[in-house]
XYZ file of C-alpha atoms in Angstrom:
111
model
C 89.323 101.543 78.346
C 88.145 104.618 76.816
C 85.435 104.127 74.098
C 88.198 102.919 71.195
C 89.312 100.193 73.195
C 92.629 101.589 74.800
C 93.447 101.406 77.717
C 93.431 105.152 79.661
C 97.036 105.836 80.511
C 97.619 106.956 84.271
C 98.564 109.981 85.695
C 100.285 111.176 88.352
C 98.361 114.191 89.702
C 99.959 114.734 93.134
C 102.459 114.136 94.975
C 103.587 114.783 98.576
C 107.029 114.384 99.856
C 108.704 114.311 103.642
C 112.275 114.116 103.163
C 115.421 114.856 104.233
C 115.821 117.607 101.409
C 112.522 118.925 103.008
C 108.335 118.735 103.513
C 106.967 118.920 100.786
C 107.593 119.492 96.880
C 108.496 122.922 97.196
C 111.002 122.494 99.803
C 112.294 119.072 98.073
C 112.916 120.977 94.926
C 114.633 123.809 96.006
C 116.799 121.785 97.812
C 117.353 119.604 94.881
C 118.029 122.948 93.082
C 120.778 124.336 95.160
C 122.477 121.046 94.764
C 123.460 120.697 98.290
C 123.942 117.471 100.519
C 121.167 117.077 102.853
C 123.003 114.266 105.035
C 123.257 115.568 108.736
C 125.339 114.512 111.757
C 122.566 113.256 114.352
C 125.060 111.331 116.960
C 121.717 109.129 118.726
C 122.117 107.255 115.022
C 125.844 106.214 115.611
C 124.628 103.778 118.745
C 122.446 100.903 117.663
C 122.254 99.056 114.492
C 122.778 102.008 112.300
C 126.689 102.195 112.948
C 126.538 105.701 111.869
C 125.358 109.231 112.778
C 125.747 110.731 109.374
C 122.091 110.028 108.211
C 119.332 111.571 105.640
C 117.076 112.616 108.578
C 114.772 115.067 108.156
C 115.374 118.805 108.751
C 115.979 120.195 112.536
C 112.348 121.409 113.663
C 110.741 119.037 111.272
C 108.999 116.708 113.584
C 107.276 119.263 115.227
C 105.912 120.968 111.954
C 104.688 117.736 111.271
C 102.674 117.671 114.624
C 103.864 114.761 115.581
C 104.706 114.704 119.534
C 103.012 111.541 121.003
C 102.231 110.126 117.749
C 104.138 107.592 115.690
C 106.569 109.423 113.363
C 106.427 106.804 110.374
C 102.208 107.866 110.415
C 103.259 111.431 110.708
C 105.394 111.123 107.720
C 102.895 109.338 105.551
C 99.961 111.507 106.878
C 101.806 114.521 105.772
C 102.719 113.262 102.349
C 99.379 111.698 101.815
C 97.948 114.611 102.666
C 99.612 116.800 100.363
C 99.199 114.897 97.309
C 95.617 114.877 97.776
C 95.702 118.418 98.232
C 97.835 118.941 94.960
C 95.535 116.554 92.887
C 92.200 117.609 94.360
C 90.872 119.794 90.953
C 91.714 117.141 88.900
C 90.506 114.428 91.504
C 87.038 115.752 90.772
C 86.571 114.793 87.333
C 87.990 111.316 87.556
C 85.942 108.055 88.353
C 86.542 106.607 91.771
C 87.619 103.619 90.134
C 90.516 104.827 88.488
C 92.193 106.606 91.581
C 94.905 104.682 93.759
C 97.621 105.866 95.953
C 100.986 104.675 95.797
C 103.028 105.172 99.285
C 106.517 104.272 99.358
C 109.324 104.579 102.340
C 113.062 103.742 102.587
C 113.252 104.136 106.535
C 111.356 106.193 109.546
C 112.022 105.834 112.883
């Protein structure tokens, strides 16, 4: 609460994105503005539980850009998103008390 007894509203000061539209907010916003579908054909998804090869997969070469050779793709994507958010928020974080800083990490699926 602030000095008036009112709760201080939350604020989002950093954002990290790893999606079919790209890596990072700039690539993702560019894809949204272009209004182009980001589903693509990935034949290996047609087998197994997915039953389709048309998926919202990361763009070609994205896993290499994330540096996940030999590590979990889920970890690499989450790590990249968190690092983006921290870098973007760094100027504001220095002025925010530690007990007011939080992180929301969300995913749909990552294989």
